[in-house]
Amino acid sequence: MPTTASSTTAQRPWRIAHSECSLGWGGQEHRVLAELAGFARRGAQVWLLAPPESCLYQRAQAAGIEVVPLRLSRMGFVWHAIQWARWLKQHQVQVLNPHSSRDGWLLGVAGRLARVPFIVRTRHIDVDYPHAWLSRHAFTTLADHVLTTSEKIAAHFRELFHLPADRVTTIPTGIDVQRFSPQGSKAQLIPAPAQAPRVGMVSVLRSWKGHATFLQAARQLVDARFPARYVIVGEGPIRYQIEAQIAELQLQEQVTLTGHREDVPEVLRGLDVLVIASTRHEGVPQIGLQALACQTPVVGSNVGGIPEIIRPGETGRLFPAGNAAALAQAIRDTLAQVEETRAMTQRGRAMVVERHSLDHMLDQLEQLYQRHLPA
């Protein structure tokens, strides 16, 4: 049943532009595309401003989103800001949402020059700001509101930049609960006819995702003759380091690297345990919500926004970040305590459906826009 917010959008379509300078494809870029596509379905006019060579630009274009090439140059900053201000005015953009630092400064200045009614800065991960006095302007002078994906990030922003509570809102990324569900086919992630439980990570291969801890835990479980196979799904800049660690730990027979996969629901249904081993820089991870929606058991580190959705004894198990022995024990418990784990996955699915669906995210965003846009 459509909500009041959805009906309002249909009566008064908003004009929304997002910018993102990242060239990669991860949770942040997924979120940008989800918002654009969701509001387009609800009748809004949406644009993506991004480098043409970026994965997001190409995927948004394939999804039918109107894309505008974004070129970033420090030398031409002032001229580019003036040009973008003209573009924003010409297209009567009402909501402007930059997502990364470089496009945030450029579009923030352009948005102020164009007098865009509502400028939102979204922060997806929890990072340090060594020059907080300068960074504060990006989230205050050049923005009307800060949107975060986790309460931990929001609390950090309020404290660091002395922002009042009503200037920061947390809205985790919504999940398509029809696509991510327990029903459906399962990906075959390890060579047949291996029958051992499949324990895996699904993420971009980045240094802070905790793959080293995951492999150390796998080595401990192999040494303990615990029957399992280990899967690493994704691509990224540290693949060669992961391959070197697999060789160093002599885990070639137990660990499979699949590379990037588009069939994420099938991958999650094909796992017996999903591990989120992040050591830093984590909001509320989309892969955690997706796994919960698929009723795949989750073991997560106690970093960032992970504990906001992986609640010990309720929706999953937590371990101290970087502690391979604790991770190994949590994997053991997840597979051995069958009934407890099944109950956690059922509660996890119910939580995502109620509070983290794609429609719920869009409804919350609409309410935010309604509060801050002129009638």
XYZ file of C-alpha atoms in Angstrom:
375
model
C 0.000 0.000 0.000
C 1.539 3.381 -0.950
C 2.465 5.662 1.906
C 1.477 9.282 2.340
C 5.018 10.331 1.423
C 4.895 8.341 -1.821
C 1.560 9.933 -2.747
C 3.025 13.383 -2.122
C 5.880 12.689 -4.515
C 3.420 11.647 -7.203
C 1.517 14.939 -6.770
C 4.642 17.129 -6.719
C 7.573 15.397 -8.439
C 10.914 16.456 -7.007
C 13.964 17.322 -9.096
C 16.907 15.501 -7.514
C 20.575 15.435 -8.534
C 23.253 13.216 -6.994
C 26.998 13.544 -7.592
C 29.660 10.885 -7.033
C 33.302 11.076 -8.151
C 34.242 7.501 -7.167
C 35.259 5.281 -10.069
C 34.719 1.964 -8.269
C 31.699 -0.149 -7.494
C 30.850 -0.875 -3.865
C 28.257 -0.221 -1.211
C 28.425 3.566 -1.571
C 27.795 3.429 -5.307
C 25.019 0.853 -4.807
C 23.301 3.315 -2.455
C 23.477 6.200 -4.927
C 21.955 4.101 -7.711
C 19.268 2.715 -5.380
C 18.128 6.231 -4.429
C 18.134 7.467 -8.024
C 16.262 4.475 -9.397
C 13.827 4.436 -6.476
C 12.831 8.075 -6.831
C 12.632 7.742 -10.617
C 10.072 4.958 -10.114
C 8.155 7.256 -7.775
C 7.884 9.949 -10.430
C 10.776 12.282 -9.547
C 13.130 13.785 -12.134
C 16.607 12.526 -11.253
C 20.138 13.076 -12.535
C 23.523 11.525 -11.784
C 26.614 13.730 -12.078
C 29.649 11.443 -12.300
C 32.826 10.764 -14.326
C 31.880 8.922 -17.543
C 34.546 6.279 -16.882
C 33.058 5.367 -13.487
C 31.153 2.132 -12.917
C 28.253 4.075 -11.411
C 27.881 6.309 -14.484
C 27.712 3.283 -16.765
C 25.303 1.344 -14.561
C 23.037 4.335 -14.049
C 22.961 4.944 -17.793
C 22.061 1.288 -18.395
C 19.250 1.643 -15.816
C 17.732 4.547 -17.723
C 18.919 7.269 -15.320
C 19.842 10.578 -16.945
C 23.607 10.952 -16.508
C 25.723 14.094 -16.840
C 29.538 13.897 -17.217
C 31.384 15.301 -14.210
C 34.970 16.464 -14.721
C 37.024 17.444 -11.681
C 40.011 19.773 -11.865
C 41.566 21.843 -9.117
C 42.948 24.277 -11.653
C 39.501 24.999 -13.073
C 37.556 24.826 -9.808
C 36.023 28.309 -9.916
C 35.026 28.107 -13.583
C 33.554 24.614 -13.143
C 31.610 25.737 -10.066
C 30.080 28.593 -12.065
C 29.207 26.224 -14.914
C 27.541 23.753 -12.563
C 25.642 26.563 -10.848
C 24.211 27.487 -14.242
C 23.276 23.850 -14.874
C 21.570 23.522 -11.495
C 19.591 26.714 -12.087
C 18.647 25.730 -15.622
C 17.320 22.349 -14.452
C 15.653 23.823 -11.341
C 17.218 21.206 -9.080
C 15.532 21.139 -5.678
C 17.631 18.478 -3.915
C 21.380 18.245 -4.487
C 23.222 15.338 -2.858
C 27.029 15.044 -3.243
C 28.550 11.831 -1.890
C 32.356 12.165 -1.969
C 34.851 14.817 -0.944
C 35.927 16.265 -4.292
C 32.460 16.485 -5.812
C 31.150 17.653 -2.439
C 33.279 20.806 -2.499
C 32.607 21.560 -6.170
C 28.863 20.907 -6.148
C 28.484 22.440 -2.704
C 29.831 25.762 -3.987
C 27.788 25.449 -7.189
C 24.663 24.638 -5.201
C 25.070 27.713 -3.025
C 25.651 29.917 -6.082
C 22.512 28.462 -7.687
C 20.536 28.735 -4.438
C 19.457 25.104 -4.544
C 16.707 24.808 -1.901
C 18.111 21.725 -0.144
C 21.713 20.476 -0.249
C 22.357 17.143 1.481
C 25.803 15.666 2.132
C 25.743 11.891 2.527
C 28.519 10.121 4.439
C 28.701 6.355 4.042
C 31.756 5.466 6.118
C 33.307 6.655 9.375
C 36.613 8.397 8.654
C 38.890 10.822 10.449
C 39.121 14.483 9.479
C 42.634 15.769 10.315
C 41.623 19.341 9.385
C 38.193 19.388 11.013
C 38.032 23.205 11.003
C 38.176 23.125 7.186
C 36.112 19.976 6.618
C 33.323 21.453 8.744
C 32.539 23.935 5.978
C 31.810 21.094 3.553
C 29.062 19.849 5.858
C 27.738 23.193 7.120
C 28.532 26.178 4.898
C 28.052 24.127 1.726
C 25.253 21.845 2.945
C 21.948 22.177 4.737
C 21.866 18.655 6.139
C 24.106 15.641 6.718
C 22.782 12.177 5.930
C 24.579 9.126 7.316
C 24.116 5.388 6.935
C 24.668 4.564 10.622
C 24.076 6.100 14.039
C 27.771 5.750 14.869
C 28.744 7.965 11.938
C 26.017 10.448 12.891
C 27.264 10.651 16.474
C 30.816 11.218 15.232
C 29.673 14.076 12.986
C 27.636 15.769 15.701
C 30.579 15.654 18.102
C 33.356 16.541 15.635
C 31.603 19.403 13.843
C 29.364 20.538 16.745
C 26.220 19.936 14.716
C 22.786 20.101 16.330
C 20.773 16.897 16.277
C 18.329 18.231 13.699
C 21.149 18.774 11.163
C 22.041 15.064 10.965
C 19.801 12.165 9.950
C 20.591 8.444 9.787
C 18.940 6.414 7.031
C 20.607 3.055 6.300
C 20.524 1.767 2.751
C 17.325 -0.067 1.901
C 17.277 -3.627 0.600
C 15.044 -5.140 -2.080
C 13.469 -7.793 0.143
C 11.868 -9.575 -2.810
C 15.187 -10.045 -4.591
C 17.059 -10.814 -1.369
C 14.984 -13.587 0.172
C 15.514 -17.160 1.411
C 13.682 -18.544 -1.624
C 15.553 -18.993 -4.862
C 18.524 -20.692 -6.444
C 21.917 -21.012 -4.764
C 25.273 -20.298 -6.359
C 27.769 -23.147 -6.440
C 30.765 -21.439 -4.871
C 33.154 -24.322 -4.345
C 34.125 -27.110 -6.736
C 31.811 -30.105 -6.707
C 31.492 -32.529 -5.020
C 32.755 -30.754 -1.872
C 30.049 -30.956 0.825
C 31.621 -28.998 3.683
C 29.873 -25.885 5.024
C 30.671 -22.749 3.011
C 31.952 -19.755 4.960
C 32.501 -16.606 2.960
C 33.123 -12.901 2.616
C 31.437 -10.755 -0.041
C 32.965 -7.298 -0.506
C 35.293 -5.158 -2.530
C 38.830 -6.330 -1.775
C 40.069 -3.381 0.288
C 42.549 -3.254 3.144
C 40.039 -2.440 5.885
C 37.574 -5.216 5.004
C 39.449 -7.695 7.210
C 40.340 -10.447 4.746
C 43.596 -11.068 6.606
C 41.677 -11.833 9.822
C 39.294 -14.079 7.888
C 42.167 -16.125 6.442
C 43.904 -16.416 9.818
C 40.667 -17.738 11.305
C 40.357 -20.202 8.427
C 43.881 -21.463 9.118
C 43.020 -22.012 12.785
C 39.869 -23.948 11.870
C 41.744 -26.066 9.335
C 44.382 -26.867 11.969
C 41.565 -27.897 14.330
C 40.205 -30.197 11.589
C 36.968 -28.272 11.515
C 35.156 -29.191 8.273
C 34.507 -26.069 6.186
C 35.391 -24.409 2.894
C 36.130 -20.713 2.581
C 35.026 -18.359 -0.183
C 36.112 -14.796 -0.959
C 33.792 -13.030 -3.387
C 34.793 -9.713 -4.940
C 37.548 -7.835 -6.721
C 39.708 -4.944 -5.633
C 43.170 -3.462 -5.169
C 44.462 -5.955 -2.574
C 43.685 -9.179 -4.444
C 47.398 -9.912 -4.887
C 47.919 -9.523 -1.114
C 45.082 -11.949 -0.416
C 46.500 -14.469 -2.884
C 49.925 -14.135 -1.245
C 48.446 -14.715 2.235
C 46.535 -17.776 1.019
C 49.801 -19.214 -0.272
C 51.686 -18.262 2.907
C 49.056 -19.967 5.078
C 48.895 -22.960 2.717
C 45.153 -22.597 2.232
C 45.027 -23.151 -1.528
C 42.884 -26.271 -1.114
C 40.447 -24.698 1.336
C 39.937 -21.147 -0.040
C 38.254 -20.168 -3.303
C 38.433 -16.684 -4.832
C 35.493 -16.190 -7.159
C 36.180 -12.660 -8.377
C 33.349 -10.173 -8.817
C 29.841 -11.648 -8.913
C 26.599 -9.982 -9.975
C 24.376 -12.785 -8.601
C 24.675 -11.639 -4.982
C 21.347 -13.117 -3.740
C 22.336 -16.520 -5.143
C 25.804 -16.156 -3.595
C 24.350 -15.372 -0.166
C 21.931 -18.283 -0.353
C 24.894 -20.474 -1.294
C 26.772 -19.608 1.909
C 26.269 -21.259 5.279
C 27.930 -18.313 7.055
C 28.674 -14.771 5.893
C 31.577 -13.036 7.622
C 31.903 -9.246 7.810
C 35.409 -8.812 9.216
C 35.887 -5.052 8.725
C 38.559 -3.402 10.854
C 37.470 0.245 10.253
C 35.529 2.510 7.859
C 32.178 0.747 8.069
C 28.664 2.151 8.189
C 25.694 -0.192 8.195
C 26.970 -2.690 5.603
C 24.561 -3.462 2.800
C 25.899 -6.997 2.485
C 24.906 -7.594 6.113
C 21.340 -6.464 5.469
C 21.210 -8.492 2.261
C 22.414 -11.603 4.083
C 19.872 -11.124 6.864
C 17.145 -10.739 4.242
C 18.260 -14.049 2.697
C 18.349 -15.646 6.176
C 22.042 -16.381 5.780
C 23.759 -16.527 9.203
C 26.088 -13.558 9.800
C 29.220 -13.158 11.910
C 30.417 -9.541 12.082
C 33.140 -7.503 13.717
C 32.253 -4.888 16.318
C 33.159 -2.001 14.010
C 31.187 1.028 12.840
C 27.520 0.382 12.177
C 27.803 -3.415 12.068
C 26.492 -3.869 15.663
C 23.439 -1.789 14.716
C 22.143 -4.706 12.629
C 24.165 -7.731 13.819
C 22.974 -7.932 17.397
C 24.560 -10.680 19.499
C 22.120 -13.463 20.267
C 19.351 -11.717 18.342
C 20.299 -11.447 14.646
C 23.856 -12.808 14.558
C 27.208 -13.031 16.296
C 29.913 -10.405 16.853
C 33.637 -10.706 17.440
C 36.342 -8.129 18.311
C 37.769 -6.673 15.099
C 41.083 -8.250 14.110
C 40.735 -11.165 16.552
C 41.101 -14.274 14.392
C 40.629 -16.713 17.282
C 37.333 -15.068 18.281
C 36.175 -15.114 14.656
C 37.025 -18.814 14.364
C 35.003 -19.554 17.504
C 32.036 -17.516 16.253
C 32.067 -19.482 12.978
C 32.148 -22.739 14.968
C 29.232 -21.657 17.140
C 27.185 -20.502 14.155
C 27.468 -23.876 12.445
C 27.233 -26.017 15.589
C 24.316 -24.262 17.336
C 21.802 -24.983 14.604
C 18.547 -24.019 16.339
C 19.934 -20.823 17.860
C 21.350 -19.794 14.499
C 18.088 -20.535 12.688
C 16.156 -18.367 15.157
C 18.630 -15.514 14.632
C 18.233 -15.666 10.850
C 14.448 -15.554 11.169
C 14.614 -12.502 13.426
C 17.128 -10.917 11.075
C 14.836 -11.305 8.072
C 11.903 -9.835 10.022
C 14.010 -6.840 11.094
C 15.115 -6.063 7.525
C 11.579 -6.349 6.146
C 10.239 -4.025 8.848
C 12.990 -1.404 9.073
C 15.468 -1.753 6.210
C 13.513 -2.348 3.037
C 14.072 -0.223 -0.061
C 10.611 1.319 0.257
C 11.248 2.161 3.915
C 14.466 4.000 2.945
C 12.694 5.965 0.200
C 9.814 6.853 2.534
C 12.273 8.204 5.126
C 14.076 10.250 2.481
C 10.781 11.697 1.272
C 9.916 12.731 4.804
C 13.321 14.417 5.120
C 12.774 16.334 1.876
C 9.264 17.353 2.905
C 10.564 18.804 6.183
C 13.184 20.964 4.475
C 11.799 21.939 1.077
C 9.493 24.925 0.633
C 5.857 23.931 0.265
